[in-house]
mmCIF file of C-alpha atoms and ligand atoms in Angstrom:
data_model
loop_
_atom_site.group_PDB
_atom_site.id
_atom_site.type_symbol
_atom_site.label_atom_id
_atom_site.label_comp_id
_atom_site.label_asym_id
_atom_site.label_seq_id
_atom_site.Cartn_x
_atom_site.Cartn_y
_atom_site.Cartn_z
ATOM 1 C CA MET A 1 77.747 3.603 -0.625
ATOM 2 C CA PRO A 2 80.863 1.703 -1.443
ATOM 3 C CA GLU A 3 81.109 -1.901 -0.699
ATOM 4 C CA GLU A 4 83.664 -1.584 2.135
ATOM 5 C CA SER A 5 81.223 0.116 4.484
ATOM 6 C CA ILE A 6 78.326 -2.446 4.035
ATOM 7 C CA ASP A 7 79.265 -4.268 7.187
ATOM 8 C CA HIS A 8 78.008 -1.446 9.260
ATOM 9 C CA ILE A 9 74.619 -1.006 7.586
ATOM 10 C CA ASP A 10 71.462 -1.697 9.288
ATOM 11 C CA PHE A 11 69.285 -2.887 6.330
ATOM 12 C CA ASP A 12 65.998 -2.607 8.166
ATOM 13 C CA GLU A 13 66.739 0.943 9.112
ATOM 14 C CA LEU A 14 67.827 1.744 5.726
ATOM 15 C CA LYS A 15 64.655 0.335 4.105
ATOM 16 C CA LYS A 16 62.780 2.774 6.262
ATOM 17 C CA ARG A 17 64.920 5.807 5.055
ATOM 18 C CA ALA A 18 64.944 4.832 1.471
ATOM 19 C CA ILE A 19 63.168 7.373 -0.639
ATOM 20 C CA SER A 20 61.753 4.643 -2.815
ATOM 21 C CA LYS A 21 61.359 0.762 -2.980
ATOM 22 C CA PRO A 22 62.200 -1.733 -5.551
ATOM 23 C CA LEU A 23 59.786 -1.833 -8.486
ATOM 24 C CA VAL A 24 59.937 -5.551 -8.517
ATOM 25 C CA GLU A 25 61.260 -7.995 -5.851
ATOM 26 C CA HIS A 26 60.892 -11.533 -7.445
ATOM 27 C CA ILE A 27 64.020 -10.951 -9.658
ATOM 28 C CA TYR A 28 67.118 -8.635 -9.396
ATOM 29 C CA THR A 29 67.056 -5.834 -11.928
ATOM 30 C CA ALA A 30 69.600 -2.963 -12.540
ATOM 31 C CA ASP A 31 70.667 -0.316 -14.989
ATOM 32 C CA PRO A 32 67.100 0.927 -15.774
ATOM 33 C CA SER A 33 66.512 2.664 -19.017
ATOM 34 C CA ALA A 34 62.942 4.137 -18.898
ATOM 35 C CA HIS A 35 60.791 5.352 -21.882
ATOM 36 C CA TYR A 36 57.372 6.671 -22.057
ATOM 37 C CA PHE A 37 56.039 4.909 -25.315
ATOM 38 C CA ASN A 38 52.368 5.121 -26.248
ATOM 39 C CA GLY A 39 51.085 6.469 -22.912
ATOM 40 C CA LYS A 40 52.879 3.801 -20.737
ATOM 41 C CA ILE A 41 56.206 3.472 -18.972
ATOM 42 C CA TYR A 42 58.521 0.655 -20.206
ATOM 43 C CA ILE A 43 61.787 0.028 -18.254
ATOM 44 C CA TYR A 44 64.694 -1.856 -19.924
ATOM 45 C CA PRO A 45 66.884 -3.216 -17.109
ATOM 46 C CA SER A 46 69.666 -5.627 -16.847
ATOM 47 C CA HIS A 47 68.497 -8.757 -15.230
ATOM 48 C CA ASP A 48 70.911 -9.491 -12.259
ATOM 49 C CA ILE A 49 71.791 -13.056 -11.404
ATOM 50 C CA ASP A 50 74.322 -14.895 -9.236
ATOM 51 C CA ALA A 51 76.227 -17.049 -11.712
ATOM 52 C CA GLY A 52 78.826 -17.918 -9.150
ATOM 53 C CA GLU A 53 81.705 -15.930 -10.809
ATOM 54 C CA ALA A 54 84.438 -14.547 -8.568
ATOM 55 C CA PHE A 55 84.318 -10.914 -7.798
ATOM 56 C CA ASP A 56 86.925 -8.762 -9.718
ATOM 57 C CA ASP A 57 87.427 -5.206 -10.779
ATOM 58 C CA LEU A 58 86.597 -6.135 -14.319
ATOM 59 C CA GLY A 59 83.111 -6.909 -13.237
ATOM 60 C CA SER A 60 83.261 -10.667 -14.079
ATOM 61 C CA HIS A 61 80.564 -11.349 -11.446
ATOM 62 C CA PHE A 62 78.097 -9.330 -13.593
ATOM 63 C CA ALA A 63 77.423 -12.381 -15.525
ATOM 64 C CA MET A 64 73.934 -11.586 -16.755
ATOM 65 C CA GLU A 65 72.370 -13.917 -19.515
ATOM 66 C CA ASP A 66 69.084 -12.321 -20.609
ATOM 67 C CA TYR A 67 66.771 -9.350 -20.446
ATOM 68 C CA HIS A 68 63.257 -8.766 -19.024
ATOM 69 C CA VAL A 69 61.110 -5.705 -19.909
ATOM 70 C CA LEU A 70 59.071 -4.114 -17.055
ATOM 71 C CA SER A 71 56.081 -1.875 -17.799
ATOM 72 C CA MET A 72 54.002 0.525 -15.544
ATOM 73 C CA ASP A 73 50.531 1.901 -16.537
ATOM 74 C CA ASN A 74 51.443 5.048 -14.628
ATOM 75 C CA ILE A 75 54.090 6.164 -12.084
ATOM 76 C CA GLU A 76 52.040 4.795 -9.079
ATOM 77 C CA SER A 77 51.170 1.466 -10.466
ATOM 78 C CA GLU A 78 52.773 -2.017 -9.951
ATOM 79 C CA ALA A 79 55.540 -2.825 -12.345
ATOM 80 C CA VAL A 80 54.740 -5.917 -14.547
ATOM 81 C CA ASP A 81 57.578 -8.255 -15.660
ATOM 82 C CA HIS A 82 56.985 -9.364 -19.214
ATOM 83 C CA GLY A 83 59.423 -12.306 -19.112
ATOM 84 C CA VAL A 84 62.421 -13.022 -21.125
ATOM 85 C CA ALA A 85 62.765 -10.577 -23.939
ATOM 86 C CA LEU A 86 66.175 -11.704 -25.327
ATOM 87 C CA HIS A 87 68.652 -14.401 -24.149
ATOM 88 C CA VAL A 88 72.267 -14.453 -24.828
ATOM 89 C CA LYS A 89 72.077 -17.970 -26.416
ATOM 90 C CA ASP A 90 70.071 -16.494 -29.215
ATOM 91 C CA VAL A 91 72.564 -13.865 -29.950
ATOM 92 C CA PRO A 92 75.048 -15.410 -32.519
ATOM 93 C CA TRP A 93 77.882 -12.919 -31.941
ATOM 94 C CA ALA A 94 77.554 -12.749 -28.101
ATOM 95 C CA GLU A 95 79.132 -14.976 -25.512
ATOM 96 C CA LYS A 96 78.311 -13.359 -22.128
ATOM 97 C CA GLN A 97 77.710 -10.520 -19.805
ATOM 98 C CA MET A 98 74.532 -8.909 -21.092
ATOM 99 C CA TRP A 99 75.039 -5.586 -19.383
ATOM 100 C CA ALA A 100 73.082 -2.309 -19.324
ATOM 101 C CA PRO A 101 70.639 -2.074 -22.291
ATOM 102 C CA ASP A 102 68.339 0.629 -23.790
ATOM 103 C CA ALA A 103 65.469 0.756 -26.284
ATOM 104 C CA ALA A 104 64.161 2.939 -28.877
ATOM 105 C CA HIS A 105 60.846 3.267 -30.695
ATOM 106 C CA LYS A 106 60.498 4.177 -34.333
ATOM 107 C CA ASN A 107 57.757 3.714 -37.071
ATOM 108 C CA GLY A 108 55.985 0.949 -35.066
ATOM 109 C CA LYS A 109 59.197 -1.031 -34.297
ATOM 110 C CA TYR A 110 61.048 -1.306 -31.124
ATOM 111 C CA TYR A 111 64.870 -1.753 -31.006
ATOM 112 C CA LEU A 112 66.616 -3.182 -27.955
ATOM 113 C CA TYR A 113 70.372 -2.225 -27.654
ATOM 114 C CA PHE A 114 72.684 -4.217 -25.508
ATOM 115 C CA PRO A 115 76.380 -4.613 -24.769
ATOM 116 C CA ALA A 116 77.748 -8.090 -24.565
ATOM 117 C CA LYS A 117 81.293 -9.767 -24.617
ATOM 118 C CA ALA A 118 81.808 -11.309 -27.878
ATOM 119 C CA HIS A 119 83.494 -14.647 -28.218
ATOM 120 C CA ASP A 120 87.043 -12.901 -28.449
ATOM 121 C CA GLY A 121 86.466 -11.243 -24.978
ATOM 122 C CA ILE A 122 85.679 -7.781 -26.530
ATOM 123 C CA PHE A 123 82.644 -5.886 -25.586
ATOM 124 C CA ARG A 124 80.289 -4.903 -28.597
ATOM 125 C CA ILE A 125 76.848 -3.384 -28.817
ATOM 126 C CA GLY A 126 73.987 -5.261 -30.446
ATOM 127 C CA VAL A 127 70.616 -4.517 -31.596
ATOM 128 C CA ALA A 128 67.427 -6.695 -31.553
ATOM 129 C CA VAL A 129 64.034 -5.850 -33.014
ATOM 130 C CA SER A 130 60.332 -6.368 -32.142
ATOM 131 C CA ASN A 131 56.969 -5.235 -33.089
ATOM 132 C CA THR A 132 56.120 -4.749 -29.469
ATOM 133 C CA PRO A 133 57.748 -2.740 -26.642
ATOM 134 C CA VAL A 134 58.085 -5.819 -24.537
ATOM 135 C CA GLY A 135 59.545 -8.306 -27.078
ATOM 136 C CA PRO A 136 60.510 -10.839 -27.685
ATOM 137 C CA PHE A 137 63.282 -9.298 -29.604
ATOM 138 C CA ILE A 138 65.015 -10.802 -32.720
ATOM 139 C CA PRO A 139 68.787 -10.109 -32.558
ATOM 140 C CA GLN A 140 70.720 -9.041 -35.677
ATOM 141 C CA PRO A 141 73.313 -11.666 -36.524
ATOM 142 C CA GLU A 142 76.299 -9.432 -36.005
ATOM 143 C CA ALA A 143 76.974 -6.529 -33.489
ATOM 144 C CA ILE A 144 76.709 -2.934 -34.718
ATOM 145 C CA LYS A 145 79.635 -2.307 -37.018
ATOM 146 C CA GLY A 146 82.135 -0.011 -35.402
ATOM 147 C CA SER A 147 80.585 -0.549 -31.945
ATOM 148 C CA PHE A 148 82.637 -1.068 -28.769
ATOM 149 C CA THR A 149 82.598 -0.841 -24.949
ATOM 150 C CA ILE A 150 79.290 -0.867 -23.059
ATOM 151 C CA ASP A 151 76.187 0.943 -21.814
ATOM 152 C CA PRO A 152 74.291 2.180 -24.909
ATOM 153 C CA ALA A 153 71.757 4.869 -24.422
ATOM 154 C CA VAL A 154 69.745 5.950 -27.395
ATOM 155 C CA PHE A 155 68.268 9.394 -27.582
ATOM 156 C CA GLU A 156 65.520 10.567 -29.991
ATOM 157 C CA ASP A 157 65.829 14.334 -30.808
ATOM 158 C CA GLU A 158 62.869 16.471 -31.687
ATOM 159 C CA ASP A 159 63.663 16.476 -35.442
ATOM 160 C CA GLY A 160 63.462 12.669 -35.513
ATOM 161 C CA SER A 161 67.172 11.914 -35.375
ATOM 162 C CA TYR A 162 68.405 9.246 -32.981
ATOM 163 C CA TYR A 163 71.824 9.162 -31.335
ATOM 164 C CA MET A 164 73.621 6.585 -29.297
ATOM 165 C CA TYR A 165 75.775 7.392 -26.437
ATOM 166 C CA PHE A 166 78.076 4.701 -24.896
ATOM 167 C CA GLY A 167 81.210 3.842 -23.104
ATOM 168 C CA GLY A 168 82.401 2.542 -19.723
ATOM 169 C CA LEU A 169 85.806 2.337 -17.934
ATOM 170 C CA TRP A 170 87.554 -0.672 -16.231
ATOM 171 C CA GLY A 171 85.610 -3.753 -17.091
ATOM 172 C CA GLY A 172 83.753 -1.803 -19.833
ATOM 173 C CA GLN A 173 87.034 -1.549 -21.712
ATOM 174 C CA LEU A 174 86.840 1.933 -23.071
ATOM 175 C CA GLN A 175 90.380 2.749 -21.897
ATOM 176 C CA ARG A 176 91.552 -0.033 -24.231
ATOM 177 C CA TRP A 177 90.382 1.882 -27.316
ATOM 178 C CA ARG A 178 92.542 5.079 -26.736
ATOM 179 C CA THR A 179 94.301 4.534 -30.196
ATOM 180 C CA GLY A 180 91.263 3.516 -32.040
ATOM 181 C CA LYS A 181 92.343 -0.194 -31.842
ATOM 182 C CA PHE A 182 91.657 -2.593 -28.982
ATOM 183 C CA ASN A 183 94.820 -2.764 -26.674
ATOM 184 C CA ALA A 184 94.836 -6.322 -25.198
ATOM 185 C CA GLU A 185 97.902 -5.718 -23.048
ATOM 186 C CA HIS A 186 97.585 -6.410 -19.350
ATOM 187 C CA PRO A 187 94.292 -8.110 -19.770
ATOM 188 C CA GLU A 188 93.617 -8.714 -15.898
ATOM 189 C CA SER A 189 94.186 -4.902 -15.047
ATOM 190 C CA PRO A 190 91.054 -2.773 -14.957
ATOM 191 C CA THR A 191 93.176 0.444 -14.704
ATOM 192 C CA ALA A 192 95.895 -0.264 -17.260
ATOM 193 C CA HIS A 193 95.685 2.342 -20.175
ATOM 194 C CA ILE A 194 93.609 4.823 -17.982
ATOM 195 C CA PRO A 195 95.023 8.411 -18.393
ATOM 196 C CA GLU A 196 97.154 9.946 -15.644
ATOM 197 C CA ASP A 197 95.432 12.055 -13.036
ATOM 198 C CA ASN A 198 96.487 15.314 -14.586
ATOM 199 C CA GLU A 199 95.472 14.316 -18.204
ATOM 200 C CA PRO A 200 91.966 14.790 -19.697
ATOM 201 C CA ALA A 201 89.558 12.157 -18.522
ATOM 202 C CA LEU A 202 88.344 9.457 -20.940
ATOM 203 C CA LEU A 203 85.214 10.703 -22.755
ATOM 204 C CA PRO A 204 81.966 8.929 -23.582
ATOM 205 C CA ILE A 205 81.215 8.303 -27.263
ATOM 206 C CA VAL A 206 78.308 9.337 -29.522
ATOM 207 C CA ALA A 207 77.114 8.304 -32.965
ATOM 208 C CA LYS A 208 74.001 9.134 -35.002
ATOM 209 C CA MET A 209 71.935 6.070 -36.026
ATOM 210 C CA THR A 210 71.048 5.193 -39.556
ATOM 211 C CA ASP A 211 67.306 5.554 -40.623
ATOM 212 C CA ASP A 212 66.790 1.825 -40.112
ATOM 213 C CA MET A 213 68.244 2.055 -36.514
ATOM 214 C CA LEU A 214 70.589 -0.861 -37.028
ATOM 215 C CA GLU A 215 73.961 0.854 -37.703
ATOM 216 C CA PHE A 216 75.875 3.971 -36.912
ATOM 217 C CA ALA A 217 75.421 6.582 -39.604
ATOM 218 C CA GLU A 218 78.724 8.121 -38.930
ATOM 219 C CA GLU A 219 82.211 7.469 -37.261
ATOM 220 C CA PRO A 220 81.600 7.515 -33.446
ATOM 221 C CA LYS A 221 83.097 10.613 -31.804
ATOM 222 C CA GLU A 222 83.931 11.710 -28.296
ATOM 223 C CA VAL A 223 81.566 13.848 -26.171
ATOM 224 C CA GLN A 224 83.297 16.606 -24.163
ATOM 225 C CA ILE A 225 82.505 17.211 -20.575
ATOM 226 C CA LEU A 226 84.010 20.578 -19.542
ATOM 227 C CA ASP A 227 84.416 22.383 -16.228
ATOM 228 C CA GLU A 228 83.329 25.859 -15.387
ATOM 229 C CA ASN A 229 86.298 27.311 -17.202
ATOM 230 C CA GLY A 230 85.666 25.503 -20.315
ATOM 231 C CA ASN A 231 88.379 22.850 -19.837
ATOM 232 C CA LEU A 232 87.873 19.198 -20.176
ATOM 233 C CA LEU A 233 87.450 17.394 -16.856
ATOM 234 C CA LEU A 234 90.707 15.638 -15.659
ATOM 235 C CA ALA A 235 91.098 11.944 -15.231
ATOM 236 C CA GLY A 236 91.930 12.585 -11.426
ATOM 237 C CA ASP A 237 88.710 14.553 -10.938
ATOM 238 C CA ASN A 238 87.006 11.338 -9.859
ATOM 239 C CA GLU A 239 83.977 12.876 -8.338
ATOM 240 C CA ARG A 240 83.064 14.533 -11.607
ATOM 241 C CA ARG A 241 84.587 12.674 -14.508
ATOM 242 C CA PHE A 242 82.709 10.234 -16.758
ATOM 243 C CA PHE A 243 83.055 6.556 -15.910
ATOM 244 C CA GLU A 244 79.929 4.869 -17.433
ATOM 245 C CA ALA A 245 76.099 4.860 -17.665
ATOM 246 C CA SER A 246 75.540 7.625 -20.365
ATOM 247 C CA TRP A 247 71.909 9.085 -20.572
ATOM 248 C CA LEU A 248 70.721 12.049 -22.617
ATOM 249 C CA HIS A 249 67.456 13.923 -22.146
ATOM 250 C CA LYS A 250 66.228 17.397 -23.220
ATOM 251 C CA TYR A 251 64.694 19.805 -20.753
ATOM 252 C CA ASN A 252 63.566 23.382 -21.782
ATOM 253 C CA GLY A 253 65.428 23.190 -25.136
ATOM 254 C CA LYS A 254 68.784 22.251 -23.432
ATOM 255 C CA TYR A 255 70.597 18.857 -23.682
ATOM 256 C CA TYR A 256 71.389 17.091 -20.445
ATOM 257 C CA PHE A 257 74.074 14.505 -20.516
ATOM 258 C CA SER A 258 74.089 12.335 -17.350
ATOM 259 C CA TYR A 259 76.471 9.533 -16.231
ATOM 260 C CA SER A 260 77.973 7.679 -13.399
ATOM 261 C CA THR A 261 81.361 8.550 -11.883
ATOM 262 C CA GLY A 262 81.947 4.865 -11.103
ATOM 263 C CA ASP A 263 84.541 4.632 -8.379
ATOM 264 C CA THR A 264 83.202 7.556 -6.503
ATOM 265 C CA HIS A 265 79.525 6.354 -7.059
ATOM 266 C CA PHE A 266 77.775 9.576 -8.142
ATOM 267 C CA ILE A 267 75.244 10.253 -10.891
ATOM 268 C CA CYS A 268 76.366 13.611 -12.440
ATOM 269 C CA TYR A 269 75.425 15.692 -15.459
ATOM 270 C CA GLY A 270 76.415 18.386 -17.754
ATOM 271 C CA VAL A 271 74.287 20.670 -19.918
ATOM 272 C CA GLY A 272 74.903 21.671 -23.620
ATOM 273 C CA ASP A 273 73.286 23.099 -26.834
ATOM 274 C CA SER A 274 73.702 20.165 -29.196
ATOM 275 C CA PRO A 275 73.268 16.408 -28.817
ATOM 276 C CA TYR A 276 77.020 16.216 -29.724
ATOM 277 C CA GLY A 277 78.070 18.389 -26.734
ATOM 278 C CA PRO A 278 80.137 19.847 -25.389
ATOM 279 C CA PHE A 279 78.384 19.579 -21.982
ATOM 280 C CA THR A 280 79.355 21.803 -19.145
ATOM 281 C CA TYR A 281 79.392 20.104 -15.761
ATOM 282 C CA GLY A 282 76.231 20.870 -13.765
ATOM 283 C CA GLY A 283 76.319 18.859 -10.614
ATOM 284 C CA LYS A 284 75.134 15.707 -8.860
ATOM 285 C CA ILE A 285 71.788 14.110 -9.387
ATOM 286 C CA LEU A 286 72.156 11.248 -7.158
ATOM 287 C CA ASN A 287 74.428 10.509 -4.116
ATOM 288 C CA PRO A 288 75.873 7.162 -3.587
ATOM 289 C CA VAL A 289 73.486 4.106 -3.251
ATOM 290 C CA VAL A 290 74.209 0.835 -1.521
ATOM 291 C CA GLY A 291 76.283 -1.339 -3.848
ATOM 292 C CA TRP A 292 79.412 -0.410 -5.935
ATOM 293 C CA THR A 293 77.542 0.595 -9.241
ATOM 294 C CA SER A 294 75.126 3.409 -9.755
ATOM 295 C CA HIS A 295 73.270 3.623 -13.097
ATOM 296 C CA HIS A 296 70.121 5.578 -14.098
ATOM 297 C CA SER A 297 67.912 7.032 -16.698
ATOM 298 C CA ILE A 298 65.666 10.114 -16.718
ATOM 299 C CA CYS A 299 62.198 10.046 -18.143
ATOM 300 C CA GLU A 300 59.308 12.576 -18.461
ATOM 301 C CA VAL A 301 55.868 11.157 -17.480
ATOM 302 C CA GLU A 302 52.866 13.262 -17.723
ATOM 303 C CA GLY A 303 54.770 16.654 -17.076
ATOM 304 C CA LYS A 304 56.976 15.325 -14.204
ATOM 305 C CA TRP A 305 60.457 14.091 -14.340
ATOM 306 C CA TYR A 306 61.738 10.915 -12.844
ATOM 307 C CA LEU A 307 65.049 9.342 -12.055
ATOM 308 C CA PHE A 308 65.070 5.493 -12.543
ATOM 309 C CA TYR A 309 68.046 4.118 -10.613
ATOM 310 C CA HIS A 310 69.126 1.026 -8.807
ATOM 311 C CA ASP A 311 70.573 -0.065 -5.453
ATOM 312 C CA SER A 312 71.596 -3.358 -3.699
ATOM 313 C CA SER A 313 69.603 -2.948 -0.520
ATOM 314 C CA LEU A 314 67.096 -5.641 -1.200
ATOM 315 C CA SER A 315 70.129 -8.105 -1.495
ATOM 316 C CA LYS A 316 71.571 -6.727 1.703
ATOM 317 C CA GLY A 317 74.472 -5.155 -0.160
ATOM 318 C CA VAL A 318 75.331 -7.768 -2.771
ATOM 319 C CA THR A 319 76.814 -5.470 -5.484
ATOM 320 C CA HIS A 320 75.821 -7.648 -8.514
ATOM 321 C CA LEU A 321 72.220 -8.266 -7.114
ATOM 322 C CA ARG A 322 70.466 -4.980 -7.617
ATOM 323 C CA SER A 323 66.976 -3.641 -7.754
ATOM 324 C CA VAL A 324 65.354 -0.911 -9.898
ATOM 325 C CA LYS A 325 63.627 2.090 -8.229
ATOM 326 C CA VAL A 326 62.176 5.335 -9.268
ATOM 327 C CA ALA A 327 62.086 8.812 -7.647
ATOM 328 C CA GLU A 328 60.952 12.203 -8.859
ATOM 329 C CA ILE A 329 63.543 14.903 -9.588
ATOM 330 C CA SER A 330 63.174 18.640 -9.692
ATOM 331 C CA TYR A 331 64.797 21.489 -11.458
ATOM 332 C CA ARG A 332 65.626 24.997 -10.160
ATOM 333 C CA GLU A 333 64.679 27.896 -12.132
ATOM 334 C CA ASP A 334 68.167 28.205 -13.596
ATOM 335 C CA GLY A 335 67.782 24.557 -15.021
ATOM 336 C CA SER A 336 70.055 22.913 -12.476
ATOM 337 C CA ILE A 337 68.879 19.687 -11.025
ATOM 338 C CA ILE A 338 68.503 19.237 -7.220
ATOM 339 C CA THR A 339 70.654 16.394 -5.838
ATOM 340 C CA LEU A 340 68.723 13.432 -4.455
ATOM 341 C CA ASN A 341 69.738 11.540 -1.386
ATOM 342 C CA PRO A 342 68.641 7.881 -1.867
ATOM 343 C CA TYR A 343 68.250 7.503 1.926
ATOM 344 C CA ASN A 344 66.683 10.289 3.972
HETATM 345 O O1 LIG B 1 75.346 -4.126 -14.947
HETATM 346 C C1 LIG B 1 76.580 -4.178 -15.351
HETATM 347 C C2 LIG B 1 77.361 -2.804 -15.297
HETATM 348 O O2 LIG B 1 77.234 -2.327 -13.993
HETATM 349 C C3 LIG B 1 76.708 -1.758 -16.208
HETATM 350 O O3 LIG B 1 76.911 -1.936 -17.590
HETATM 351 C C4 LIG B 1 77.322 -0.473 -15.507
HETATM 352 O O4 LIG B 1 76.744 0.636 -15.993
HETATM 353 C C5 LIG B 1 77.144 -0.754 -14.176
HETATM 354 O O5 LIG B 1 75.808 -0.452 -13.673
#
């Protein structure tokens, strides 16, 4: 639900209609990346705060400073907050805006991947390492070489390869990298450098990770999202084209790439046969929530599939004070996902 309509929302009524409640209420959390590690659910969210920054379309009001990891023994149990797992003051290359993170587990080590603005104002993606899933995580001194923009999501394939998906428009700066170099012109404009409506939409990016999980093993490349005729989705196709919040999961041997459409507030997906895509647009997973942003992850827990997502209903519509929630999703026989309405 876009912000312009929140004046008309009865939040008590909305709470009754909501299909799920916040997993924690003592802090605001968003952008949940959920994983099932060693028989337990771990959620790696952003930690929303009100830092007093003015609202703008570059997302300056999303001025987060640290990460907390949440865990759940099972899908019904209370979520436990394990405290600060990483703070921006401990990351030498990062200045501010600790946005949507993700995590991966390999050979007994846990890797927290996170975007942040470096001291030159350019978003990069960093990695921090821990011996436990809840941290504290020790950051690498530099951002991942060749990383740019926001919203890392790391997928482990069945052959033991790991891939990072990333990218985000407007404040996420993806549109500034169209030539391969950062375009600093019109710094205040979120939409400068966005393609025309009749041009192909900007695409998310993928790169395989090195064995030590600390760098890209290859030059990052674009992930194609195609329509039903095999053509790239167009930039003007705002209800279907990629904006931010990449996620990859595998179901019945197919790769599902899901993402947020940003300014139209949907979580959508496409299906493909390779982790590199192309992905053919499949439909909507989640209709708009209260608050401007929508961001999710999809995780299998004991044979059922769950959508972790967020909304701003606990803060009564404050778009940068969000709460993480979870709801079960279902697939039809043909593998398509049934769209969830966050409020019945
Ligand atoms: O939380 C900050 C930003 O808002 C994320 O990086 C985006 O995906 C959006 O949820």
